[in-house]
mmCIF file of C-alpha atoms and ligand atoms in Angstrom:
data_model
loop_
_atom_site.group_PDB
_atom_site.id
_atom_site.type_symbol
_atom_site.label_atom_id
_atom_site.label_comp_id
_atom_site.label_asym_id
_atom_site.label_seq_id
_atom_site.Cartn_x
_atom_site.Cartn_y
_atom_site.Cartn_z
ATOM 1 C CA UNK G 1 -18.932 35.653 11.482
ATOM 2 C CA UNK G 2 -20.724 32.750 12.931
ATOM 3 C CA UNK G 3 -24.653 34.659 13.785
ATOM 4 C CA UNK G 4 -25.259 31.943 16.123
ATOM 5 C CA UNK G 5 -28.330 31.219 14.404
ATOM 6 C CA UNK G 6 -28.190 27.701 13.114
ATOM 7 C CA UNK G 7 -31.228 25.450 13.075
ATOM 8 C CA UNK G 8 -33.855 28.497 13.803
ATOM 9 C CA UNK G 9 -36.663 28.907 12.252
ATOM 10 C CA UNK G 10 -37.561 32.244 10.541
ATOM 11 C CA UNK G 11 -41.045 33.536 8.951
ATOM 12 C CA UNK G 12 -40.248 36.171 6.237
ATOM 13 C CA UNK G 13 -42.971 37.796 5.084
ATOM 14 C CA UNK G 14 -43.310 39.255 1.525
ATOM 15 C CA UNK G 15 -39.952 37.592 0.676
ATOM 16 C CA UNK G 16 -40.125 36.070 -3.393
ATOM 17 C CA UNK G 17 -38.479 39.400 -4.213
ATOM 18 C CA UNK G 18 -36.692 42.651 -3.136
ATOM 19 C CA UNK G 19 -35.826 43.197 0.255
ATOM 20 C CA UNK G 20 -37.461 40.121 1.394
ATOM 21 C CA UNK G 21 -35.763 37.852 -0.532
ATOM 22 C CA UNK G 22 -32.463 39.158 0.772
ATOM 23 C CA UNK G 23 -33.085 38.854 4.567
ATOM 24 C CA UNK G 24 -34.607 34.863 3.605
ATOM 25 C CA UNK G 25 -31.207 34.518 1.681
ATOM 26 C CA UNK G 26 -29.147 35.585 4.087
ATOM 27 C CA UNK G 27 -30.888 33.368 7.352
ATOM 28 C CA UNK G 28 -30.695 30.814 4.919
ATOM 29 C CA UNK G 29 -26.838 31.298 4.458
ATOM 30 C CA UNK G 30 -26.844 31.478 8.727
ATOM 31 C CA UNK G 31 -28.545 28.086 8.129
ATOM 32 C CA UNK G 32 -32.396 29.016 9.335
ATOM 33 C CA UNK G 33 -35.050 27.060 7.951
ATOM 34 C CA UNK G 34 -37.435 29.255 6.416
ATOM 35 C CA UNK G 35 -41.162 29.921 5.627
ATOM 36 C CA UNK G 36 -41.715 31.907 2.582
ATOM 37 C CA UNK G 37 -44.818 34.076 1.824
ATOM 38 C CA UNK G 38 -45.584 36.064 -1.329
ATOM 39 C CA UNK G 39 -49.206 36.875 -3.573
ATOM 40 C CA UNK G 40 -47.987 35.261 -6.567
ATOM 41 C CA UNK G 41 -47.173 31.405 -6.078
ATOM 42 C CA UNK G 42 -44.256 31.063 -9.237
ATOM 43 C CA UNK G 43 -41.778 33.571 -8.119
ATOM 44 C CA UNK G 44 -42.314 32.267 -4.673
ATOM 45 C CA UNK G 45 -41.971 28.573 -5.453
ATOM 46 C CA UNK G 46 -38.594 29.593 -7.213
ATOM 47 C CA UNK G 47 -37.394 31.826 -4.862
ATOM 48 C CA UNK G 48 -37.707 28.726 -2.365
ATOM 49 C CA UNK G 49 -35.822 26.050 -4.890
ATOM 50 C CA UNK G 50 -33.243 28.660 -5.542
ATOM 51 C CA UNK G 51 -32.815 28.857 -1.722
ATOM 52 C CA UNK G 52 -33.016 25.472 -0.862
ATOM 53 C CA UNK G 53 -30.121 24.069 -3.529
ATOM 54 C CA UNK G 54 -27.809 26.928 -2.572
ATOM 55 C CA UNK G 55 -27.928 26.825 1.057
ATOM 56 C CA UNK G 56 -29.152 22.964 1.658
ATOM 57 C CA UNK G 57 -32.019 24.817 4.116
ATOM 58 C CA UNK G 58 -35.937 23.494 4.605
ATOM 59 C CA UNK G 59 -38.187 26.213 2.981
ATOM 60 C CA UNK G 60 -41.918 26.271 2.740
ATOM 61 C CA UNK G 61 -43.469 28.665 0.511
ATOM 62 C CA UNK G 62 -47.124 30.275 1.743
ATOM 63 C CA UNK G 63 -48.666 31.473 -1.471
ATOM 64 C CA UNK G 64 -50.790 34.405 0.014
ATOM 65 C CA UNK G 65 -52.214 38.308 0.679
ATOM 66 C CA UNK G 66 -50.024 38.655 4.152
ATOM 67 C CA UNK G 67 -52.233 41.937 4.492
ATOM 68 C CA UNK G 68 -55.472 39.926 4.689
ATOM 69 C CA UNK G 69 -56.541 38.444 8.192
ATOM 70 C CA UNK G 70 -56.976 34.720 5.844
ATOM 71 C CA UNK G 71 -53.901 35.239 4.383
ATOM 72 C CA UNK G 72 -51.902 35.838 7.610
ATOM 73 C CA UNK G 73 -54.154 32.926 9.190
ATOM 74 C CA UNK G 74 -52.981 30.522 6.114
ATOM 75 C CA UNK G 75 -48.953 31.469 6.654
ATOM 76 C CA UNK G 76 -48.877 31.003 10.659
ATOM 77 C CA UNK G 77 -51.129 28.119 10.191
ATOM 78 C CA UNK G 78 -48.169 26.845 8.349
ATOM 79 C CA UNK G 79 -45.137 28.968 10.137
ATOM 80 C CA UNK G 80 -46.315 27.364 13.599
ATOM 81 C CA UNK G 81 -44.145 29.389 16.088
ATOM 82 C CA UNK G 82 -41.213 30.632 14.551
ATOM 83 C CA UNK G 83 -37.863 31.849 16.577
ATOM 84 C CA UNK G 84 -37.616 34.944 14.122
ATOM 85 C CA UNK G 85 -39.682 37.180 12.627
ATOM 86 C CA UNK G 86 -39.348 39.215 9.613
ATOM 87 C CA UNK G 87 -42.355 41.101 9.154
ATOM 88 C CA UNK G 88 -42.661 42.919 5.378
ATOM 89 C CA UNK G 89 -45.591 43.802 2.213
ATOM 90 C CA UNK G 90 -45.735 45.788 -0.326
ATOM 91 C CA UNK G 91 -45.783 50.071 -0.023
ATOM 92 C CA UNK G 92 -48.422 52.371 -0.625
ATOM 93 C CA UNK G 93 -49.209 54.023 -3.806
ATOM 94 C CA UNK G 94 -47.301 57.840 -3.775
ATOM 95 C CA UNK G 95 -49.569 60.595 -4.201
ATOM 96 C CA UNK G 96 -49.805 64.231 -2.720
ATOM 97 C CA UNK G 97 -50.909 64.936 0.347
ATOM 98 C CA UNK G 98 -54.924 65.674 -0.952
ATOM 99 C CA UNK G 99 -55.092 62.681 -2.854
ATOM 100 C CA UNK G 100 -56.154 60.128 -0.087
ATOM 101 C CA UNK G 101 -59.554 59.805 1.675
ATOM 102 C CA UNK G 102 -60.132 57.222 4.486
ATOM 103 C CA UNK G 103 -59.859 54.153 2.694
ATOM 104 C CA UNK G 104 -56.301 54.837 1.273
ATOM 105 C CA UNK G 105 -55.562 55.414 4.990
ATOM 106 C CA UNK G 106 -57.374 52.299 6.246
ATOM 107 C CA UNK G 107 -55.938 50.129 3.576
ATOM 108 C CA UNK G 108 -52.228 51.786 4.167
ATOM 109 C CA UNK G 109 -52.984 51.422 7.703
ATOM 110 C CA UNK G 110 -53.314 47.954 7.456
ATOM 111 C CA UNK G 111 -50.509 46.678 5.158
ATOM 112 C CA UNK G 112 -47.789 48.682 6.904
ATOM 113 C CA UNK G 113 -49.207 48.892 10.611
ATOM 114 C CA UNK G 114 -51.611 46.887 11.688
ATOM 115 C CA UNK G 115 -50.286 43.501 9.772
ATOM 116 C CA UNK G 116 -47.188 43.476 11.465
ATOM 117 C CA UNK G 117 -48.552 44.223 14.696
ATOM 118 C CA UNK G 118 -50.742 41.373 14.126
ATOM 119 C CA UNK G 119 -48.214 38.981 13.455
ATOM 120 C CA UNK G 120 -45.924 40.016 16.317
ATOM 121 C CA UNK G 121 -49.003 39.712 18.937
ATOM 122 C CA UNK G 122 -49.284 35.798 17.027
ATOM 123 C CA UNK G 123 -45.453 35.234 17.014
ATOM 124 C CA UNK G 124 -44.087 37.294 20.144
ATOM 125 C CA UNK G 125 -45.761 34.748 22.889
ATOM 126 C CA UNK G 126 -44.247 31.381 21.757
ATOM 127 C CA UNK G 127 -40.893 33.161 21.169
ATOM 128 C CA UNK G 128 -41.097 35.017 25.186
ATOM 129 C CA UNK G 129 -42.057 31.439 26.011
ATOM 130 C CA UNK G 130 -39.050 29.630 25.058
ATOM 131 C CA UNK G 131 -36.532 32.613 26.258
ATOM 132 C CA UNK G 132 -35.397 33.775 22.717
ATOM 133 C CA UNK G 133 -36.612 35.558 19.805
ATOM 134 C CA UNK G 134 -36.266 38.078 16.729
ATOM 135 C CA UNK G 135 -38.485 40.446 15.298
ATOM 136 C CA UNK G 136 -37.396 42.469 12.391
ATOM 137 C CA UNK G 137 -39.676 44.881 10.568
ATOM 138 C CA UNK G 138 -39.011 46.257 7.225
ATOM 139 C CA UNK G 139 -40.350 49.600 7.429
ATOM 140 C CA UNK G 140 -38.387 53.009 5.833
ATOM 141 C CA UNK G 141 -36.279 56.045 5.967
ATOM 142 C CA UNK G 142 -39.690 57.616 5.651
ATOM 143 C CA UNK G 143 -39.852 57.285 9.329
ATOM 144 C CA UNK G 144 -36.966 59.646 10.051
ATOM 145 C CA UNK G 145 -37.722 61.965 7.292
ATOM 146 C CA UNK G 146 -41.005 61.899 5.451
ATOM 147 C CA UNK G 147 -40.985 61.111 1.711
ATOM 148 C CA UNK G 148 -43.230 63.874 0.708
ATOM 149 C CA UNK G 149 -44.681 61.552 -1.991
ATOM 150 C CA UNK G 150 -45.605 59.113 0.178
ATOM 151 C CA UNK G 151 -47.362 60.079 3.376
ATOM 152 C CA UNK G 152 -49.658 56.994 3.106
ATOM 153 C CA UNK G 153 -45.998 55.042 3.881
ATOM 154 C CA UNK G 154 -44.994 57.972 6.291
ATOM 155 C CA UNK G 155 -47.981 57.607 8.351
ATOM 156 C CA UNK G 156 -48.837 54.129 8.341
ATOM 157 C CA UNK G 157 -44.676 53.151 9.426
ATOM 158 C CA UNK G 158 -44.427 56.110 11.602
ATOM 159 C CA UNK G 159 -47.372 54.286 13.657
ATOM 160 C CA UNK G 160 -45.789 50.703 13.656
ATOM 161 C CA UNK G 161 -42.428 52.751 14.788
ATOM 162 C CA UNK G 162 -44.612 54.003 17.662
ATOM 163 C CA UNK G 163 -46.013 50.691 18.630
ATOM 164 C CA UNK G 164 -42.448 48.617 18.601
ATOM 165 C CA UNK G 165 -40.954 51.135 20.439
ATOM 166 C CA UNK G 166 -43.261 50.297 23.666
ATOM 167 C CA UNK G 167 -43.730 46.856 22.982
ATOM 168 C CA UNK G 168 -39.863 45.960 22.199
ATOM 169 C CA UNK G 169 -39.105 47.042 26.077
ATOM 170 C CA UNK G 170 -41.737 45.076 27.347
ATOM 171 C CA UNK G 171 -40.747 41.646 25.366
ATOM 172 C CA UNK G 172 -37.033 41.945 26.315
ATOM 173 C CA UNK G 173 -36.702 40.972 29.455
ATOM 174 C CA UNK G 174 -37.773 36.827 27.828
ATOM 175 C CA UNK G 175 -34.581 37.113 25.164
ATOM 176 C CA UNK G 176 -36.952 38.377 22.736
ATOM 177 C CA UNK G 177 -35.831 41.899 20.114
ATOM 178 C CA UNK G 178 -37.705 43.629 17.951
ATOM 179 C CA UNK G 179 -36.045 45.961 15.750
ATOM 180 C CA UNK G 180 -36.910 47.711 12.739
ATOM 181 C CA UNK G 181 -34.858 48.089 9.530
ATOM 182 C CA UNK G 182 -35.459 51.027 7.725
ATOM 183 C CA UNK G 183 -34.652 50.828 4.235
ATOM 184 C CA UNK G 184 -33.585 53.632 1.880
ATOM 185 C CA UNK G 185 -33.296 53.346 -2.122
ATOM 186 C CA UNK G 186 -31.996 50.118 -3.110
ATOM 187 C CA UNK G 187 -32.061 48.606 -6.449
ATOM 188 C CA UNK G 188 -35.940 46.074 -6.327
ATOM 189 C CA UNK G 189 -38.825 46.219 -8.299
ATOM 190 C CA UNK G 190 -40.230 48.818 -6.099
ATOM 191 C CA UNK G 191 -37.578 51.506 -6.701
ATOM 192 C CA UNK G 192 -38.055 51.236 -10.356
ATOM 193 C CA UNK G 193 -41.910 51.669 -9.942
ATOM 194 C CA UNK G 194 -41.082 54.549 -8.383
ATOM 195 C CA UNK G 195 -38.787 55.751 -11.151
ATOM 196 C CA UNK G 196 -40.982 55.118 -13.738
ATOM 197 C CA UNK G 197 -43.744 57.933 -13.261
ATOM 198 C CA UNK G 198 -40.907 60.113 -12.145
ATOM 199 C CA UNK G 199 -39.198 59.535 -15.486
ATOM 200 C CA UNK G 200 -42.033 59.810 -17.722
ATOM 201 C CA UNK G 201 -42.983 63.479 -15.563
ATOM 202 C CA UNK G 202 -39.420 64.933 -16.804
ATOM 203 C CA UNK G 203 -39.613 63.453 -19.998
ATOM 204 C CA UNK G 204 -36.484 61.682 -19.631
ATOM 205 C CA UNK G 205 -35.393 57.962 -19.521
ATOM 206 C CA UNK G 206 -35.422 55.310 -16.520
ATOM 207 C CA UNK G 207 -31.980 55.127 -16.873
ATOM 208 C CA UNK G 208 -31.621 59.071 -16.403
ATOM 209 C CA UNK G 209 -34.319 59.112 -13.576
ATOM 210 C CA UNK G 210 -32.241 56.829 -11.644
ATOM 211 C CA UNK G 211 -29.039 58.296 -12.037
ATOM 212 C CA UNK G 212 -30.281 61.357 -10.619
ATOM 213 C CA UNK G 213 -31.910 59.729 -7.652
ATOM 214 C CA UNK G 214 -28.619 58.054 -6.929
ATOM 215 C CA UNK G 215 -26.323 61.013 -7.311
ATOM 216 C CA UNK G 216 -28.841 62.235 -4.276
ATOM 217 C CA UNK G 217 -27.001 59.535 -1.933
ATOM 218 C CA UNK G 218 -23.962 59.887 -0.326
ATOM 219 C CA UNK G 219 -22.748 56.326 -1.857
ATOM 220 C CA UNK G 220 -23.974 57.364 -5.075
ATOM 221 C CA UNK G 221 -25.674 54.305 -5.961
ATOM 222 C CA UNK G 222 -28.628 52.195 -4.654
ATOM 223 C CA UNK G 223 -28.788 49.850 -2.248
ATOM 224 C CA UNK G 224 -28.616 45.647 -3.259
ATOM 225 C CA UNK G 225 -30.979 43.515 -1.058
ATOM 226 C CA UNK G 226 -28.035 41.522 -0.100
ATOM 227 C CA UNK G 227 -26.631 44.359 1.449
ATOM 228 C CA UNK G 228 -30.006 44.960 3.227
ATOM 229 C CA UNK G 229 -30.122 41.349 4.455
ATOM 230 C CA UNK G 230 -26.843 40.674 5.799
ATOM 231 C CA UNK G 231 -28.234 43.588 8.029
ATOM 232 C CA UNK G 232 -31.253 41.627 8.805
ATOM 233 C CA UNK G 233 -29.616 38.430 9.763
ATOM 234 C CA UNK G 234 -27.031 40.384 12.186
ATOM 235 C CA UNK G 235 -30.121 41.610 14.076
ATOM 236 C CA UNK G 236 -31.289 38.294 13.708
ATOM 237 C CA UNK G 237 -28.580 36.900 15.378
ATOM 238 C CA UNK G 238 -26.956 36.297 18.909
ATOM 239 C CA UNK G 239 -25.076 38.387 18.744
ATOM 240 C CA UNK G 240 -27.731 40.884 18.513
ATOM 241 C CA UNK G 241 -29.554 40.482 21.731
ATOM 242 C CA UNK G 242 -28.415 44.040 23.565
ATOM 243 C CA UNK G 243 -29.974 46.158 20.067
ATOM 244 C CA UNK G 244 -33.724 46.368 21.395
ATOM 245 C CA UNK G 245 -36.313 48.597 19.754
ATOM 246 C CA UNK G 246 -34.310 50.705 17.564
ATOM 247 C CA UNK G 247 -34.381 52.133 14.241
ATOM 248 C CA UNK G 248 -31.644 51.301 11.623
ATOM 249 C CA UNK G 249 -30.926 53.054 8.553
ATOM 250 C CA UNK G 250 -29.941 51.587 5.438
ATOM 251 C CA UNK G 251 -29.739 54.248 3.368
ATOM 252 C CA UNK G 252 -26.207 54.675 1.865
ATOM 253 C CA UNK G 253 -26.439 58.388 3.958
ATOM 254 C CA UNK G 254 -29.144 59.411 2.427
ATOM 255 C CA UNK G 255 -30.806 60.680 5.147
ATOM 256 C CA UNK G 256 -29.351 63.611 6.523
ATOM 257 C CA UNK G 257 -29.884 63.249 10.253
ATOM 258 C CA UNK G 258 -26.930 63.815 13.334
ATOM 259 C CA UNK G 259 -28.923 61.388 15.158
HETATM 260 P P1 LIG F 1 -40.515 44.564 -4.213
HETATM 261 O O1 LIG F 1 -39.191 44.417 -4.892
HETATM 262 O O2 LIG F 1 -41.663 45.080 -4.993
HETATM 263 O O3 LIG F 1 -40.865 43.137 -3.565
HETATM 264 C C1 LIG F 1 -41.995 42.994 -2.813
HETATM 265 C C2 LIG F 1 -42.131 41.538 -2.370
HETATM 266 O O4 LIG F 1 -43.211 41.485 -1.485
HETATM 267 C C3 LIG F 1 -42.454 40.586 -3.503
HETATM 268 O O5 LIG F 1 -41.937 39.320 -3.196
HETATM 269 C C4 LIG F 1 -43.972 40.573 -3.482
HETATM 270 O O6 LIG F 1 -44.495 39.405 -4.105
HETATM 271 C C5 LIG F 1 -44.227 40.613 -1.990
HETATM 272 N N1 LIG F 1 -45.499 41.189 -1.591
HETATM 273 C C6 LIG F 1 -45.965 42.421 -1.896
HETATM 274 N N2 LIG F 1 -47.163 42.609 -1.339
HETATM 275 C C7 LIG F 1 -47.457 41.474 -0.651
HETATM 276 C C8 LIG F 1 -48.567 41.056 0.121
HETATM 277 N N3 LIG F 1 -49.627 41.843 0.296
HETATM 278 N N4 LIG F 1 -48.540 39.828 0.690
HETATM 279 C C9 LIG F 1 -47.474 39.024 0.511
HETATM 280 N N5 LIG F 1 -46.408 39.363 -0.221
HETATM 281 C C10 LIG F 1 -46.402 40.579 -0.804
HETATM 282 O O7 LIG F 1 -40.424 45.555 -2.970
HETATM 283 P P2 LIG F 1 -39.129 45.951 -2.076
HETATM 284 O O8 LIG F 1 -38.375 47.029 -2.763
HETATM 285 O O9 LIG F 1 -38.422 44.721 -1.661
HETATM 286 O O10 LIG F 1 -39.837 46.663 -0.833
HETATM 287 C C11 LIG F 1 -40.217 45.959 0.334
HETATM 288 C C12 LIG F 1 -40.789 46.963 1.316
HETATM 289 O O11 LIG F 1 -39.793 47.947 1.626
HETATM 290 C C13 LIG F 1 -41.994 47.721 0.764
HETATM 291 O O12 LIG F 1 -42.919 47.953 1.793
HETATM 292 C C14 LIG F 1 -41.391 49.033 0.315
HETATM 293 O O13 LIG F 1 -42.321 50.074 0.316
HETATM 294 C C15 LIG F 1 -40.324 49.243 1.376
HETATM 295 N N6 LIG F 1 -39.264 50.131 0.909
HETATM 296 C C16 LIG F 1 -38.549 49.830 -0.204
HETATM 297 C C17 LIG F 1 -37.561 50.716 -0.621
HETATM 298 C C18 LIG F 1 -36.757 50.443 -1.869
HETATM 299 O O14 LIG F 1 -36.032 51.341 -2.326
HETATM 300 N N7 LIG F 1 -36.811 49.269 -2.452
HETATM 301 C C19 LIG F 1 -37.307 51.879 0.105
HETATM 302 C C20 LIG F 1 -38.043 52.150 1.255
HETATM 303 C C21 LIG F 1 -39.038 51.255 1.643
HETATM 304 P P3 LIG F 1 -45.993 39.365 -4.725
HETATM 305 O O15 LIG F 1 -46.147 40.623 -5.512
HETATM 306 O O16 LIG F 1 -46.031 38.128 -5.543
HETATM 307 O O17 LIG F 1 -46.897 39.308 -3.545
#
């Protein structure tokens, strides 16, 4: 299918690796040309080769913290006024519920909520402007179902959730969607960080941790973060434009919700 989306230009945040990486890989495949943004500058500058000689798109890679205010000020500085908008960073530590005191919540708080609330406000009024835009935030199933491990994530996406579901109605009207993208398990650096202290709790291997998460999903397997961004780029793209403020699972079933 032809998304329509030739010739845009996309900001993806947090996007050397993971989940990231597979939305920039597949807007580059739509033909977008792309700003890039990670912490560490190698994986990012490769990430952006790698894209570049496969898909013959321009790609700028912003080596910075997309959670700090400099960071952010660095990649739009750079990003100008994109047409889409794929706002992402890394997740909060797990922990129990009695673990975290007000600056785990502040600093959660800020990756997950308030930087991509920051960026849409900097993004959203060039894109309402010019009569088009996209907005896609990687958030998580934790939103429909809490993760009881990690209610810094549960909180902190549950309030972006909140916030794009009022704001997403008010930017529509201009050709503008915002949409979030909820991702369950799939197969990144972050779901083996997760499997490692599990692992190590039950005294078995990685290999056996993971099996057992993945016999938990209805596929039976993780998620691939091509997978996830071929999901991305079809909100990203024309064809797209009547999907406004929702909340879409990719979680192989995992979640077990009618609605
Ligand atoms: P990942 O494989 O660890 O990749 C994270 C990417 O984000 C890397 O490119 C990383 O590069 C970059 N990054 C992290 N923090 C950043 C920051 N502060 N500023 C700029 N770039 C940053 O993670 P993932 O699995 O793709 O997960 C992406 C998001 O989805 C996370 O918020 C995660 O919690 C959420 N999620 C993931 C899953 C899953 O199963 N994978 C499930 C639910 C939710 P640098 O480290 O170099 O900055």
């Amino acid at each position: 299918m032809d998304l329509g989306i030739k010739g845009k230009r996309a900001l993806v945040c947090a996007s050397s690796k993971g989940l990231g990486r597979g939305c920039a890989e597949a807007l580059a495949a739509a033909g977008c040309d792309l700003v890039l943004n990670a912490r560490g500058a190698e994986a990012l500058e490769q990430t952006a080769e790698a894209l570049r000689r496969d898909h013959g798109v321009d790609v700028t890679p912003v080596a910075a913290d997309i959670t700090s205010e400099s960071g952010r000020d660095r990649v739009l500085a750079v990003a100008g006024s994109p047409d889409i908008l794929v706002t992402n960073a890394g997740g909060p530590p797990p922990g129990l519920w009695s673990d975290w005191d007000r600056e785990d919540f502040i600093a959660a708080l800020d990756a997950n909520m308030l930087t991509p609330i920051a960026l849409m406000k900097a993004c959203l009024p060039a894109m309402m402007d010019r009569g088009w835009g996209r907005v896609v935030n990687i958030t998580s199933q934790s939103v429909r179902a809490p993760i009881p491990a990690l209610g810094l994530s549960n909180a902190a996406r549950t309030g972006l959730t909140g916030y794009v579901a009022g704001t997403a109605r008010q930017v529509a009207a201009q050709g503008v969607t915002i949409n979030n993208l909820l991702p369950g398990i799939h197969a990144t650096d972050r779901a083996n960080a997760l499997d490692g202290p599990v692992a190590e709790r039950e005294g078995i291997s990685i290999e056996e941790a993971r099996a057992r998460r993945a016999a938990t999903i209805p596929v039976r397997r993780y998620g691939t973060s091509e997978e996830f961004g071929a999901a991305c780029a079809f909100l990203c793209s024309v064809h797209a434009g009547f999907i406004v403020g929702q909340n879409l699972l990719a979680d192989g079933g995992a979640t077990n919700i009618t609605m």
